[in-house]
Amino acid sequence: FESGHIKAKGQYQHGVKEGPWQWYDSTGVIVVSGSFSNGKKNGLYIEYYNDGSIKKIINYVDDYRSGKASTFQENGILSSFLSYRHDLLNDTSYFFYPTGLLSMLSIARNDTILKYVQYDAKGHKYHEFVRLFGATSISSTGASLPAQP
């Protein structure tokens, strides 16, 4: 940067990124840290707010999001908790209100949402969506609806 601060710090081996790396903003504050193996993202990548608190944690395997990924509000409260497999949403993911209460959960397979349930700010279920074999069932009252043909 023109300010004299470095943009990134890490090692290259045989022309590709290897091992731990850190990236910085123009004031020298770390914004991302992560690790490489054979030039591919591997392990936890952590993104930071300007105050140094954690904004995101994402696990990578061979450049693909894999496993758990979490995002946080600036106050440190969990904002979302997602599950990935080979860069696609899989399994159950959770999303939270700024208060920390659950706002939605979703179940996905290979980036396709199979089900999600939404909750109001008091924790009451108010909307549900279910995909069954290409059909869809939606409920806004919390009651189950039959799948549409």
PDB file of C-alpha atoms in Angstrom:
ATOM      1  CA  PHE A   1       0.000   0.000   0.000  1.00  0.00           C
ATOM      2  CA  GLU A   2       1.073   3.619  -0.459  1.00  0.00           C
ATOM      3  CA  SER A   3       0.861   3.944   3.331  1.00  0.00           C
ATOM      4  CA  GLY A   4       3.845   1.607   3.623  1.00  0.00           C
ATOM      5  CA  HIS A   5       1.804  -1.217   5.120  1.00  0.00           C
ATOM      6  CA  ILE A   6       2.025  -4.667   3.588  1.00  0.00           C
ATOM      7  CA  LYS A   7      -1.002  -6.137   1.761  1.00  0.00           C
ATOM      8  CA  ALA A   8      -0.253  -9.800   2.450  1.00  0.00           C
ATOM      9  CA  LYS A   9       2.249 -12.007   4.199  1.00  0.00           C
ATOM     10  CA  GLY A  10       2.938 -15.656   3.425  1.00  0.00           C
ATOM     11  CA  GLN A  11       5.249 -18.115   1.686  1.00  0.00           C
ATOM     12  CA  TYR A  12       5.496 -19.473  -1.834  1.00  0.00           C
ATOM     13  CA  GLN A  13       6.854 -22.910  -2.560  1.00  0.00           C
ATOM     14  CA  HIS A  14       7.506 -23.914  -6.182  1.00  0.00           C
ATOM     15  CA  GLY A  15       5.587 -20.813  -7.328  1.00  0.00           C
ATOM     16  CA  VAL A  16       2.394 -21.495  -5.355  1.00  0.00           C
ATOM     17  CA  LYS A  17       1.117 -20.289  -1.976  1.00  0.00           C
ATOM     18  CA  GLU A  18       1.992 -22.638   0.855  1.00  0.00           C
ATOM     19  CA  GLY A  19       1.304 -22.563   4.579  1.00  0.00           C
ATOM     20  CA  PRO A  20      -0.236 -19.736   6.620  1.00  0.00           C
ATOM     21  CA  TRP A  21      -1.087 -16.410   4.999  1.00  0.00           C
ATOM     22  CA  GLN A  22      -2.453 -13.106   6.303  1.00  0.00           C
ATOM     23  CA  TRP A  23      -3.978 -10.179   4.376  1.00  0.00           C
ATOM     24  CA  TYR A  24      -4.139  -6.607   5.675  1.00  0.00           C
ATOM     25  CA  ASP A  25      -6.048  -3.419   4.931  1.00  0.00           C
ATOM     26  CA  SER A  26      -4.367  -0.125   4.007  1.00  0.00           C
ATOM     27  CA  THR A  27      -3.909   0.775   7.697  1.00  0.00           C
ATOM     28  CA  GLY A  28      -2.082  -2.459   8.502  1.00  0.00           C
ATOM     29  CA  VAL A  29      -4.990  -4.186  10.258  1.00  0.00           C
ATOM     30  CA  ILE A  30      -5.367  -7.889   9.484  1.00  0.00           C
ATOM     31  CA  VAL A  31      -8.553  -8.608   7.507  1.00  0.00           C
ATOM     32  CA  VAL A  32      -8.148 -12.301   6.564  1.00  0.00           C
ATOM     33  CA  SER A  33      -5.979 -15.205   7.673  1.00  0.00           C
ATOM     34  CA  GLY A  34      -5.844 -18.651   6.175  1.00  0.00           C
ATOM     35  CA  SER A  35      -3.652 -21.453   4.962  1.00  0.00           C
ATOM     36  CA  PHE A  36      -2.651 -23.026   1.655  1.00  0.00           C
ATOM     37  CA  SER A  37      -1.470 -26.456   0.625  1.00  0.00           C
ATOM     38  CA  ASN A  38      -0.110 -26.822  -2.911  1.00  0.00           C
ATOM     39  CA  GLY A  39      -1.622 -23.443  -3.820  1.00  0.00           C
ATOM     40  CA  LYS A  40      -5.128 -24.358  -2.643  1.00  0.00           C
ATOM     41  CA  LYS A  41      -7.015 -23.048   0.376  1.00  0.00           C
ATOM     42  CA  ASN A  42      -6.948 -25.674   3.111  1.00  0.00           C
ATOM     43  CA  GLY A  43      -8.088 -25.280   6.681  1.00  0.00           C
ATOM     44  CA  LEU A  44      -9.817 -22.416   8.444  1.00  0.00           C
ATOM     45  CA  TYR A  45     -10.087 -19.004   6.813  1.00  0.00           C
ATOM     46  CA  ILE A  46     -10.906 -16.252   9.255  1.00  0.00           C
ATOM     47  CA  GLU A  47     -12.149 -12.820   8.205  1.00  0.00           C
ATOM     48  CA  TYR A  48     -11.952 -10.006  10.757  1.00  0.00           C
ATOM     49  CA  TYR A  49     -13.761  -6.756  11.493  1.00  0.00           C
ATOM     50  CA  ASN A  50     -11.620  -3.601  11.757  1.00  0.00           C
ATOM     51  CA  ASP A  51     -11.552  -3.943  15.553  1.00  0.00           C
ATOM     52  CA  GLY A  52     -10.011  -7.428  15.254  1.00  0.00           C
ATOM     53  CA  SER A  53     -13.143  -9.361  16.198  1.00  0.00           C
ATOM     54  CA  ILE A  54     -14.070 -12.331  14.030  1.00  0.00           C
ATOM     55  CA  LYS A  55     -16.478 -11.736  11.144  1.00  0.00           C
ATOM     56  CA  LYS A  56     -16.394 -15.155   9.372  1.00  0.00           C
ATOM     57  CA  ILE A  57     -14.835 -18.566   9.842  1.00  0.00           C
ATOM     58  CA  ILE A  58     -14.928 -20.882   6.838  1.00  0.00           C
ATOM     59  CA  ASN A  59     -13.265 -24.266   6.462  1.00  0.00           C
ATOM     60  CA  TYR A  60     -11.714 -25.140   3.092  1.00  0.00           C
ATOM     61  CA  VAL A  61     -10.519 -28.410   1.604  1.00  0.00           C
ATOM     62  CA  ASP A  62      -8.621 -28.133  -1.695  1.00  0.00           C
ATOM     63  CA  ASP A  63     -10.114 -24.678  -2.460  1.00  0.00           C
ATOM     64  CA  TYR A  64     -13.707 -25.742  -1.699  1.00  0.00           C
ATOM     65  CA  ARG A  65     -15.798 -24.706   1.279  1.00  0.00           C
ATOM     66  CA  SER A  66     -16.210 -27.914   3.231  1.00  0.00           C
ATOM     67  CA  GLY A  67     -17.596 -28.426   6.709  1.00  0.00           C
ATOM     68  CA  LYS A  68     -18.838 -25.629   8.896  1.00  0.00           C
ATOM     69  CA  ALA A  69     -18.892 -21.909   8.135  1.00  0.00           C
ATOM     70  CA  SER A  70     -19.875 -19.298  10.716  1.00  0.00           C
ATOM     71  CA  THR A  71     -20.560 -15.580  10.445  1.00  0.00           C
ATOM     72  CA  PHE A  72     -20.691 -13.210  13.392  1.00  0.00           C
ATOM     73  CA  GLN A  73     -22.128  -9.781  14.053  1.00  0.00           C
ATOM     74  CA  GLU A  74     -19.749  -7.024  15.097  1.00  0.00           C
ATOM     75  CA  ASN A  75     -20.838  -7.560  18.715  1.00  0.00           C
ATOM     76  CA  GLY A  76     -19.702 -11.209  18.492  1.00  0.00           C
ATOM     77  CA  ILE A  77     -23.163 -12.785  18.360  1.00  0.00           C
ATOM     78  CA  LEU A  78     -23.466 -15.646  15.889  1.00  0.00           C
ATOM     79  CA  SER A  79     -25.253 -14.562  12.704  1.00  0.00           C
ATOM     80  CA  SER A  80     -25.207 -17.815  10.715  1.00  0.00           C
ATOM     81  CA  PHE A  81     -23.873 -21.351  10.910  1.00  0.00           C
ATOM     82  CA  LEU A  82     -23.778 -23.189   7.580  1.00  0.00           C
ATOM     83  CA  SER A  83     -22.674 -26.614   6.407  1.00  0.00           C
ATOM     84  CA  TYR A  84     -20.848 -27.164   3.134  1.00  0.00           C
ATOM     85  CA  ARG A  85     -19.628 -30.164   1.199  1.00  0.00           C
ATOM     86  CA  HIS A  86     -17.447 -29.566  -1.856  1.00  0.00           C
ATOM     87  CA  ASP A  87     -18.535 -25.872  -1.996  1.00  0.00           C
ATOM     88  CA  LEU A  88     -22.255 -26.726  -1.940  1.00  0.00           C
ATOM     89  CA  LEU A  89     -24.680 -26.168   0.933  1.00  0.00           C
ATOM     90  CA  ASN A  90     -25.410 -29.496   2.614  1.00  0.00           C
ATOM     91  CA  ASP A  91     -27.057 -30.552   5.857  1.00  0.00           C
ATOM     92  CA  THR A  92     -28.602 -28.114   8.332  1.00  0.00           C
ATOM     93  CA  SER A  93     -27.783 -24.406   8.388  1.00  0.00           C
ATOM     94  CA  TYR A  94     -28.913 -21.869  10.985  1.00  0.00           C
ATOM     95  CA  PHE A  95     -29.508 -18.113  10.768  1.00  0.00           C
ATOM     96  CA  PHE A  96     -29.950 -15.829  13.770  1.00  0.00           C
ATOM     97  CA  TYR A  97     -31.514 -12.473  14.634  1.00  0.00           C
ATOM     98  CA  PRO A  98     -29.223  -9.747  16.047  1.00  0.00           C
ATOM     99  CA  THR A  99     -30.490 -10.810  19.486  1.00  0.00           C
ATOM    100  CA  GLY A 100     -29.046 -14.289  18.941  1.00  0.00           C
ATOM    101  CA  LEU A 101     -32.439 -16.018  18.627  1.00  0.00           C
ATOM    102  CA  LEU A 102     -32.945 -18.408  15.731  1.00  0.00           C
ATOM    103  CA  SER A 103     -34.568 -16.739  12.712  1.00  0.00           C
ATOM    104  CA  MET A 104     -34.371 -19.620  10.232  1.00  0.00           C
ATOM    105  CA  LEU A 105     -33.047 -23.109   9.781  1.00  0.00           C
ATOM    106  CA  SER A 106     -32.642 -24.786   6.432  1.00  0.00           C
ATOM    107  CA  ILE A 107     -31.782 -28.251   5.229  1.00  0.00           C
ATOM    108  CA  ALA A 108     -29.997 -28.563   1.895  1.00  0.00           C
ATOM    109  CA  ARG A 109     -28.488 -31.234  -0.303  1.00  0.00           C
ATOM    110  CA  ASN A 110     -26.019 -30.213  -2.994  1.00  0.00           C
ATOM    111  CA  ASP A 111     -27.111 -26.544  -2.853  1.00  0.00           C
ATOM    112  CA  THR A 112     -30.823 -27.375  -3.134  1.00  0.00           C
ATOM    113  CA  ILE A 113     -32.974 -26.262  -0.216  1.00  0.00           C
ATOM    114  CA  LEU A 114     -35.156 -29.195   0.836  1.00  0.00           C
ATOM    115  CA  LYS A 115     -36.718 -27.519   3.834  1.00  0.00           C
ATOM    116  CA  TYR A 116     -36.596 -24.293   5.726  1.00  0.00           C
ATOM    117  CA  VAL A 117     -38.403 -23.035   8.788  1.00  0.00           C
ATOM    118  CA  GLN A 118     -38.630 -19.366   9.731  1.00  0.00           C
ATOM    119  CA  TYR A 119     -39.157 -18.034  13.238  1.00  0.00           C
ATOM    120  CA  ASP A 120     -40.287 -14.632  14.448  1.00  0.00           C
ATOM    121  CA  ALA A 121     -38.184 -12.508  16.772  1.00  0.00           C
ATOM    122  CA  LYS A 122     -39.809 -14.202  19.782  1.00  0.00           C
ATOM    123  CA  GLY A 123     -38.883 -17.696  18.607  1.00  0.00           C
ATOM    124  CA  HIS A 124     -42.273 -18.769  17.260  1.00  0.00           C
ATOM    125  CA  LYS A 125     -42.401 -20.705  13.995  1.00  0.00           C
ATOM    126  CA  TYR A 126     -44.336 -18.738  11.371  1.00  0.00           C
ATOM    127  CA  HIS A 127     -43.348 -20.159   7.983  1.00  0.00           C
ATOM    128  CA  GLU A 128     -42.234 -23.541   6.679  1.00  0.00           C
ATOM    129  CA  PHE A 129     -41.225 -24.712   3.213  1.00  0.00           C
ATOM    130  CA  VAL A 130     -40.683 -28.359   2.286  1.00  0.00           C
ATOM    131  CA  ARG A 131     -39.658 -29.781  -1.093  1.00  0.00           C
ATOM    132  CA  LEU A 132     -40.574 -33.431  -1.562  1.00  0.00           C
ATOM    133  CA  PHE A 133     -39.623 -35.196  -4.795  1.00  0.00           C
ATOM    134  CA  GLY A 134     -40.142 -32.078  -6.873  1.00  0.00           C
ATOM    135  CA  ALA A 135     -43.373 -31.051  -5.103  1.00  0.00           C
ATOM    136  CA  THR A 136     -43.601 -28.174  -2.685  1.00  0.00           C
ATOM    137  CA  SER A 137     -45.424 -27.751   0.599  1.00  0.00           C
ATOM    138  CA  ILE A 138     -45.619 -24.320   2.205  1.00  0.00           C
ATOM    139  CA  SER A 139     -47.166 -23.291   5.505  1.00  0.00           C
ATOM    140  CA  SER A 140     -47.318 -19.780   6.918  1.00  0.00           C
ATOM    141  CA  THR A 141     -49.259 -20.707  10.036  1.00  0.00           C
ATOM    142  CA  GLY A 142     -47.019 -23.445  11.290  1.00  0.00           C
ATOM    143  CA  ALA A 143     -49.546 -26.095  10.197  1.00  0.00           C
ATOM    144  CA  SER A 144     -48.546 -28.703   7.621  1.00  0.00           C
ATOM    145  CA  LEU A 145     -49.943 -28.410   4.145  1.00  0.00           C
ATOM    146  CA  PRO A 146     -50.174 -31.297   1.713  1.00  0.00           C
ATOM    147  CA  ALA A 147     -47.620 -31.296  -1.096  1.00  0.00           C
ATOM    148  CA  GLN A 148     -48.958 -29.877  -4.360  1.00  0.00           C
ATOM    149  CA  PRO A 149     -48.937 -32.244  -7.377  1.00  0.00           C
TER     150      PRO A 149
END
